[in-house]
Short mmCIF file of C-alpha atoms and ligand atoms in Angstrom, two decimals:
data_model
loop_
_atom_site.label_atom_id
_atom_site.label_comp_id
_atom_site.label_asym_id
_atom_site.label_seq_id
_atom_site.Cartn_x
_atom_site.Cartn_y
_atom_site.Cartn_z
CA MET A 197 -6.61 14.80 2.58
CA ARG A 198 -5.36 12.22 0.63
CA ALA A 199 -3.98 12.51 -3.23
CA LEU A 200 -2.22 10.93 -6.16
CA ARG A 201 0.53 13.19 -6.97
CA PHE A 202 2.95 12.87 -10.19
CA HIS A 203 6.56 13.03 -8.87
CA GLY A 204 8.22 11.86 -11.93
CA VAL A 205 8.28 9.18 -14.61
CA LYS A 206 6.75 5.91 -13.19
CA ASP A 207 6.46 7.73 -9.79
CA LEU A 208 3.13 8.32 -8.66
CA ARG A 209 2.54 8.49 -4.83
CA VAL A 210 -0.54 8.42 -2.80
CA GLU A 211 0.18 11.22 -0.11
CA ASP A 212 -1.30 13.62 2.71
CA VAL A 213 -1.66 16.91 1.39
CA PRO A 214 -3.51 19.90 2.92
CA ALA A 215 -7.41 20.41 1.78
CA PRO A 216 -8.69 23.25 0.20
CA GLY A 217 -9.11 26.31 2.33
CA GLU A 218 -12.22 28.79 2.00
CA ALA A 219 -13.51 29.13 -1.46
CA GLY A 220 -12.61 32.29 -3.33
CA PRO A 221 -15.27 34.54 -4.74
CA ASP A 222 -15.56 32.59 -7.89
CA ASP A 223 -14.52 29.18 -6.78
CA VAL A 224 -16.47 26.20 -6.10
CA VAL A 225 -14.79 23.56 -3.50
CA LEU A 226 -15.86 19.91 -4.54
CA GLN A 227 -15.52 16.37 -2.78
CA THR A 228 -14.86 14.14 -5.80
CA ALA A 229 -16.44 11.12 -6.61
CA TRP A 230 -15.29 9.31 -9.75
CA CYS A 231 -12.15 10.22 -11.96
CA GLY A 232 -11.32 8.44 -15.06
CA ILE A 233 -7.65 7.56 -15.94
CA CYS A 234 -7.05 9.13 -19.64
CA GLY A 235 -4.72 8.64 -22.12
CA THR A 236 -2.85 11.71 -21.23
CA ASP A 237 -2.22 10.87 -17.56
CA LEU A 238 -0.79 7.59 -19.10
CA HIS A 239 1.56 9.53 -21.27
CA GLU A 240 2.66 11.61 -18.17
CA TYR A 241 2.92 8.43 -16.27
CA MET A 242 5.14 6.49 -18.88
CA ALA A 243 6.92 9.70 -20.32
CA GLY A 244 6.19 12.74 -18.59
CA PRO A 245 6.36 15.45 -17.16
CA ILE A 246 4.88 16.86 -20.62
CA PHE A 247 2.12 19.33 -19.75
CA ILE A 248 3.08 19.40 -16.02
CA PRO A 249 4.80 22.28 -14.85
CA THR A 250 8.30 21.84 -13.14
CA THR A 251 8.13 25.33 -12.67
CA THR A 252 5.34 27.54 -11.25
CA ASP A 253 2.68 28.18 -13.81
CA PRO A 254 2.12 31.92 -14.07
CA PHE A 255 -1.48 31.55 -14.82
CA THR A 256 -2.60 28.40 -12.71
CA GLY A 257 0.17 28.86 -10.05
CA ALA A 258 0.50 24.89 -10.37
CA ARG A 259 3.88 23.18 -10.32
CA ALA A 260 4.97 19.54 -9.87
CA PRO A 261 4.29 17.25 -7.66
CA GLN A 262 1.08 17.58 -9.45
CA ILE A 263 -2.34 15.89 -8.39
CA LEU A 264 -3.55 14.13 -11.61
CA GLY A 265 -7.37 13.50 -12.93
CA HIS A 266 -8.90 15.53 -15.27
CA GLU A 267 -12.16 13.27 -16.04
CA PHE A 268 -14.26 13.78 -12.67
CA SER A 269 -17.31 14.21 -10.95
CA GLY A 270 -18.42 15.34 -7.60
CA LYS A 271 -20.40 17.04 -5.05
CA VAL A 272 -20.24 20.68 -4.20
CA LEU A 273 -18.90 21.46 -0.55
CA ALA A 274 -18.82 25.04 -0.85
CA VAL A 275 -19.17 28.14 -2.98
CA GLY A 276 -17.97 31.74 -3.24
CA ARG A 277 -20.13 34.72 -2.93
CA ASN A 278 -20.21 35.39 -7.04
CA VAL A 279 -21.14 31.75 -7.65
CA THR A 280 -24.88 31.40 -8.64
CA SER A 281 -25.23 28.33 -11.21
CA VAL A 282 -24.26 25.55 -8.27
CA LYS A 283 -24.91 25.25 -4.33
CA PRO A 284 -23.34 23.06 -1.42
CA GLY A 285 -24.75 19.40 -1.87
CA ASP A 286 -25.31 19.53 -5.96
CA ARG A 287 -23.83 16.72 -7.89
CA VAL A 288 -21.47 18.05 -10.78
CA ALA A 289 -19.10 17.16 -13.93
CA ILE A 290 -16.14 19.14 -13.90
CA GLN A 291 -15.19 20.93 -17.34
CA PRO A 292 -11.59 20.88 -16.54
CA LEU A 293 -10.11 23.61 -19.19
CA VAL A 294 -9.38 27.26 -17.79
CA ALA A 295 -8.28 29.67 -20.15
CA PRO A 296 -6.97 33.27 -19.35
CA PRO A 297 -9.81 35.72 -20.60
CA ASP A 298 -7.45 37.88 -21.92
CA VAL A 299 -6.01 36.15 -25.13
CA PHE A 300 -6.92 35.92 -28.67
CA TYR A 301 -8.81 32.69 -28.60
CA ALA A 302 -10.75 33.41 -25.30
CA ARG A 303 -11.96 36.76 -26.60
CA ARG A 304 -13.59 34.81 -29.48
CA GLY A 305 -15.14 32.00 -27.49
CA MET A 306 -12.43 29.59 -28.20
CA GLY A 307 -10.67 29.60 -24.73
CA GLN A 308 -9.50 26.07 -25.60
CA LEU A 309 -6.99 27.27 -28.08
CA SER A 310 -5.35 29.38 -25.76
CA ALA A 311 -1.52 29.09 -25.34
CA ARG A 312 -1.83 29.67 -21.74
CA LEU A 313 -4.57 27.05 -21.36
CA GLY A 314 -4.75 25.80 -17.82
CA MET A 315 -6.41 22.35 -17.15
CA VAL A 316 -7.33 20.78 -13.80
CA GLY A 317 -5.65 17.72 -13.19
CA LEU A 318 -2.26 18.63 -15.32
CA ASN A 319 -1.21 22.35 -14.64
CA TRP A 320 -3.65 23.54 -11.87
CA PRO A 321 -3.37 23.31 -8.26
CA TRP A 322 -5.96 20.48 -7.89
CA GLY A 323 -7.28 17.41 -9.82
CA GLY A 324 -9.67 14.64 -9.52
CA PHE A 325 -7.25 12.11 -7.71
CA GLY A 326 -7.70 14.14 -4.86
CA GLU A 327 -10.46 13.61 -1.99
CA GLN A 328 -11.27 17.27 -2.61
CA ALA A 329 -10.33 20.00 -4.99
CA ILE A 330 -11.09 23.74 -5.96
CA VAL A 331 -12.17 24.99 -9.50
CA ARG A 332 -13.80 27.92 -10.83
CA GLU A 333 -17.49 28.35 -11.14
CA ALA A 334 -17.11 28.01 -15.07
CA ASN A 335 -15.87 24.60 -14.57
CA VAL A 336 -18.54 22.92 -12.85
CA ALA A 337 -21.98 21.86 -14.57
CA LYS A 338 -24.63 20.28 -12.61
CA LEU A 339 -25.79 16.76 -13.40
CA PRO A 340 -29.68 15.68 -13.33
CA ASP A 341 -30.46 12.77 -11.54
CA GLU A 342 -30.50 10.56 -14.49
CA VAL A 343 -26.66 10.65 -14.76
CA SER A 344 -24.73 8.63 -12.11
CA ASP A 345 -21.38 9.64 -10.71
CA GLU A 346 -20.08 7.20 -13.01
CA GLN A 347 -21.32 8.74 -16.06
CA GLY A 348 -20.77 12.25 -15.05
CA ALA A 349 -16.94 11.08 -14.61
CA MET A 350 -17.03 10.40 -18.41
CA ILE A 351 -18.58 13.57 -19.60
CA GLU A 352 -14.94 15.14 -20.09
CA PRO A 353 -13.74 12.15 -22.75
CA ALA A 354 -17.51 12.25 -24.14
CA ALA A 355 -17.20 16.13 -25.03
CA VAL A 356 -14.08 15.13 -26.99
CA VAL A 357 -15.81 12.94 -29.29
CA VAL A 358 -19.17 14.96 -29.46
CA HIS A 359 -16.83 17.77 -30.71
CA ALA A 360 -15.02 15.45 -33.36
CA VAL A 361 -18.51 14.02 -34.87
CA ASP A 362 -19.48 17.73 -34.85
CA LYS A 363 -16.24 18.44 -36.96
CA GLY A 364 -17.05 15.53 -39.09
CA LYS A 365 -20.78 16.47 -40.04
CA VAL A 366 -22.01 13.23 -39.12
CA GLN A 367 -25.60 13.04 -40.21
CA ALA A 368 -28.55 10.63 -39.68
CA GLY A 369 -27.42 7.99 -42.12
CA SER A 370 -23.80 8.63 -42.20
CA THR A 371 -21.47 6.09 -42.79
CA VAL A 372 -18.56 6.30 -40.04
CA LEU A 373 -15.08 4.62 -39.77
CA ILE A 374 -13.31 4.63 -36.44
CA THR A 375 -9.84 3.65 -36.13
CA GLY A 376 -8.67 2.56 -32.96
CA ALA A 377 -10.84 0.94 -30.26
CA GLY A 378 -9.53 2.36 -27.32
CA PRO A 379 -11.76 4.49 -24.95
CA ILE A 380 -11.96 7.42 -27.30
CA GLY A 381 -12.78 5.11 -30.52
CA ALA A 382 -15.27 3.76 -28.47
CA LEU A 383 -17.17 6.75 -27.20
CA ALA A 384 -16.71 7.96 -30.78
CA ALA A 385 -18.75 5.08 -32.16
CA LEU A 386 -21.61 5.96 -29.32
CA ALA A 387 -21.52 9.63 -30.29
CA ALA A 388 -21.62 8.63 -34.18
CA SER A 389 -24.64 6.32 -33.31
CA ALA A 390 -26.35 9.21 -31.51
CA ALA A 391 -25.87 11.57 -34.24
CA GLY A 392 -27.67 9.25 -36.49
CA ALA A 393 -24.93 7.34 -38.22
CA THR A 394 -26.27 3.89 -39.63
CA ARG A 395 -23.09 2.06 -40.37
CA ILE A 396 -20.18 2.24 -37.72
CA ILE A 397 -17.26 0.34 -38.60
CA VAL A 398 -14.31 0.22 -36.46
CA SER A 399 -10.86 -0.68 -37.33
CA GLU A 400 -8.29 -2.11 -34.62
CA THR A 401 -5.47 -3.99 -34.65
CA ASN A 402 -5.39 -5.39 -31.06
CA PRO A 403 -7.68 -8.55 -30.93
CA LEU A 404 -8.84 -8.08 -27.73
CA ARG A 405 -10.21 -4.81 -28.11
CA ARG A 406 -11.88 -5.97 -31.38
CA GLU A 407 -13.85 -8.19 -29.39
CA LYS A 408 -14.61 -5.64 -26.48
CA ILE A 409 -16.07 -3.24 -28.82
CA ARG A 410 -18.60 -5.56 -30.13
CA GLU A 411 -20.04 -5.28 -26.75
CA LEU A 412 -21.09 -1.74 -27.24
CA GLY A 413 -23.98 -2.63 -29.35
CA VAL A 414 -23.49 0.26 -31.97
CA VAL A 415 -20.81 -1.14 -34.01
CA ASP A 416 -21.80 -2.83 -37.40
CA ASP A 417 -18.52 -4.23 -38.25
CA VAL A 418 -14.75 -4.66 -36.64
CA VAL A 419 -12.13 -5.17 -38.95
CA ASP A 420 -7.99 -5.81 -38.58
CA PRO A 421 -6.41 -3.03 -40.63
CA GLN A 422 -3.63 -5.08 -41.34
CA ALA A 423 -5.40 -8.21 -43.04
CA ALA A 424 -5.99 -8.65 -46.42
CA GLY A 425 -9.04 -7.12 -48.23
CA THR A 426 -9.99 -5.14 -45.48
CA GLN A 427 -10.27 -1.74 -47.65
CA ARG A 428 -12.81 -4.03 -49.90
CA ARG A 429 -14.62 -5.31 -47.03
CA ILE A 430 -15.30 -1.62 -45.74
CA ALA A 431 -15.96 -0.48 -49.25
CA GLY A 432 -18.52 -3.15 -49.77
CA GLN A 433 -20.59 -1.96 -46.81
CA THR A 434 -20.78 1.73 -48.31
CA GLU A 435 -22.93 3.34 -51.00
CA ALA A 436 -22.20 2.37 -54.35
CA GLY A 437 -18.70 0.75 -52.87
CA GLN A 438 -17.31 4.20 -52.59
CA GLY A 439 -15.75 4.25 -49.18
CA VAL A 440 -17.48 6.07 -46.01
CA ASP A 441 -18.55 9.23 -45.64
CA VAL A 442 -16.54 10.14 -42.55
CA ALA A 443 -13.58 8.59 -40.84
CA ILE A 444 -12.55 9.37 -37.27
CA GLU A 445 -8.95 8.65 -36.22
CA CYS A 446 -8.63 7.95 -32.77
CA VAL A 447 -4.94 6.12 -32.70
CA GLY A 448 -2.70 9.18 -33.52
CA HIS A 449 -0.56 7.43 -35.97
CA ALA A 450 0.21 7.94 -39.64
CA ALA A 451 -0.91 4.24 -40.73
CA ALA A 452 -4.18 4.81 -39.15
CA LEU A 453 -4.61 8.13 -40.62
CA GLY A 454 -3.34 6.57 -44.01
CA SER A 455 -6.01 3.80 -43.92
CA CYS A 456 -8.83 6.83 -43.15
CA ILE A 457 -7.51 8.32 -46.51
CA GLU A 458 -7.75 4.90 -48.57
CA ASN A 459 -11.41 4.06 -47.01
CA VAL A 460 -13.11 7.85 -47.07
CA ARG A 461 -15.14 8.12 -50.44
CA LYS A 462 -14.31 11.36 -52.46
CA ARG A 463 -15.26 14.35 -50.95
CA GLY A 464 -15.43 12.81 -47.44
CA THR A 465 -14.08 14.18 -44.33
CA ILE A 466 -11.66 12.88 -42.08
CA VAL A 467 -11.47 14.08 -38.43
CA GLN A 468 -7.85 13.31 -36.66
CA VAL A 469 -8.73 13.07 -32.62
CA GLY A 470 -5.80 10.79 -31.53
CA LEU A 471 -2.44 12.71 -30.89
CA SER A 472 0.88 11.46 -32.55
CA VAL A 473 3.89 10.79 -30.55
CA GLY A 474 5.87 11.36 -33.71
CA PRO A 475 5.90 12.40 -37.39
CA GLY A 476 4.80 10.08 -40.29
CA MET A 477 4.25 9.61 -43.89
CA VAL A 478 0.96 9.44 -45.31
CA ASP A 479 -0.34 9.69 -49.35
CA ILE A 480 -0.59 13.35 -49.48
CA SER A 481 -1.66 12.97 -53.34
CA MET A 482 -4.75 10.33 -52.16
CA LEU A 483 -5.56 13.12 -49.95
CA VAL A 484 -5.69 15.89 -52.47
CA THR A 485 -7.33 13.74 -55.55
CA LYS A 486 -9.93 12.37 -53.54
CA ASP A 487 -10.76 16.24 -52.52
CA ILE A 488 -10.99 15.02 -48.94
CA THR A 489 -11.71 17.51 -46.09
CA LEU A 490 -8.99 16.91 -43.22
CA GLU A 491 -9.93 18.11 -39.55
CA GLY A 492 -7.87 18.34 -36.39
CA SER A 493 -10.20 18.27 -33.62
CA TRP A 494 -8.82 19.57 -30.14
CA CYS A 495 -10.84 18.90 -26.79
CA TYR A 496 -14.16 20.65 -27.10
CA PRO A 497 -15.63 24.20 -26.90
CA LEU A 498 -15.85 25.09 -23.38
CA THR A 499 -19.51 25.52 -24.00
CA LEU A 500 -20.21 21.51 -25.10
CA TRP A 501 -21.10 20.56 -21.47
CA PRO A 502 -24.82 21.12 -21.56
CA ARG A 503 -25.23 19.30 -24.80
CA THR A 504 -22.79 16.22 -23.55
CA ILE A 505 -24.94 15.72 -20.58
CA SER A 506 -28.24 15.70 -22.07
CA LEU A 507 -26.98 12.92 -24.42
CA VAL A 508 -25.88 11.03 -21.66
CA ALA A 509 -29.06 11.62 -19.55
CA SER A 510 -31.40 10.81 -22.81
CA GLY A 511 -29.96 7.49 -22.83
CA LYS A 512 -28.93 8.42 -26.27
CA MET A 513 -25.03 7.99 -25.51
CA PRO A 514 -24.65 5.22 -22.87
CA VAL A 515 -21.06 6.04 -22.02
CA GLU A 516 -21.41 3.72 -19.27
CA ARG A 517 -20.65 0.87 -21.65
CA ILE A 518 -17.08 1.77 -21.92
CA LEU A 519 -16.33 1.41 -17.97
CA SER A 520 -13.95 -1.79 -17.54
CA ASP A 521 -13.09 -1.11 -13.48
CA ARG A 522 -13.37 0.77 -10.44
CA VAL A 523 -10.60 1.25 -7.96
CA GLY A 524 -9.68 3.05 -5.12
CA LEU A 525 -7.08 5.42 -4.72
CA ASP A 526 -4.74 2.71 -3.17
CA GLU A 527 -5.14 0.58 -6.11
CA ALA A 528 -4.91 3.53 -8.77
CA VAL A 529 -1.46 2.78 -9.98
CA GLY A 530 -1.51 -1.25 -9.70
CA GLY A 531 -4.87 -1.62 -10.55
CA GLY A 532 -5.12 1.31 -13.13
CA PHE A 533 -2.40 2.93 -14.56
CA ASP A 534 -0.12 -0.47 -14.67
CA VAL A 535 -3.38 -2.16 -16.18
CA LEU A 536 -4.01 0.33 -19.06
CA THR A 537 -0.29 0.75 -20.02
CA ARG A 538 0.22 -3.01 -20.49
CA PRO A 539 1.06 -3.87 -24.18
CA GLY A 540 -2.21 -5.61 -25.51
CA ALA A 541 -4.65 -4.26 -22.64
CA ASP A 542 -8.30 -4.92 -23.10
CA LYS A 543 -9.71 -2.50 -20.48
CA LEU A 544 -11.22 0.80 -21.62
CA LYS A 545 -12.07 3.35 -19.07
CA ILE A 546 -10.95 2.65 -15.14
CA LEU A 547 -12.57 5.04 -12.80
CA VAL A 548 -10.88 5.95 -9.27
CA SER A 549 -12.41 7.07 -6.38
CA ALA A 550 -10.37 9.17 -3.94
CA SER A 551 -13.28 9.42 -1.31
CA ALA A 552 -14.50 6.00 -1.31
ZN1 ZN B 587 -8.35 13.43 -21.01
#
């Protein structure tokens, strides 16, 4: 079968690799449908290997060259004898995290925090940019007819922001600031809207992305954080000019976190979703004197798939609005990775099909 594999920095190759063999007792063999290119994949492409194992991963057995792709949908081809939740022919979305069952966090239902966490498409022998893949039964969730294969490939990043909105305690009538109008910021706006937020303001430095984010249809205002008077403009849209109830930081930069500290009201909540590439400085005193709650938000609980799928199926979270392009495996690098890493890119989500 054909697959896109990571060999090193700026070295992704479409290659022939052996197809999966028989399903083990707890395994599901899939034909992949669509797989999104994620910021994590771009980091591996530009500066990897970061999460990709260069020696054999003792838990998953994976090692570079690694098949990438962890945001995907597919169709079940075969199941092992212990598998009961899906059968051949079922359409599924893949929950890519695999936690060893024997560690502190996994025993407490928080396997996503395990230090030995495995992730399909990063440190697992299979990934979504291959024609077929093997995952465990716990990694597949059946898709209802209302959810397309394209939407199914966006359940994973959608779950990231549903968790962030949960951690921010966004509720009916909340005012929410989102910093960063990339794919995660755009999905966060959709999730905040689905959770009942009535005023959603997005802050973004890239003018092309500021234009794009308006097309989502759920954003009330889009601001340039570097423009004069931005803080006043945001405060003016909140109750008694006190600032937003919740800020969701999707950039991964200290300046963006700093703007969340400035724009959230006293006793408000900031959820940090974006991963930072380096340390930075924020106004700690303002964080303290405004009595702000600061939450980190990592991945999602492994049980979040049914809720996220129902948000998409009901139409309350139209994830397809962030879709910019669909390409085949041969165009994945030139029409996907290279497009998304170009400075000032205005594309949001690009989906790749290894099977098309
Ligand atoms: Zn991702």
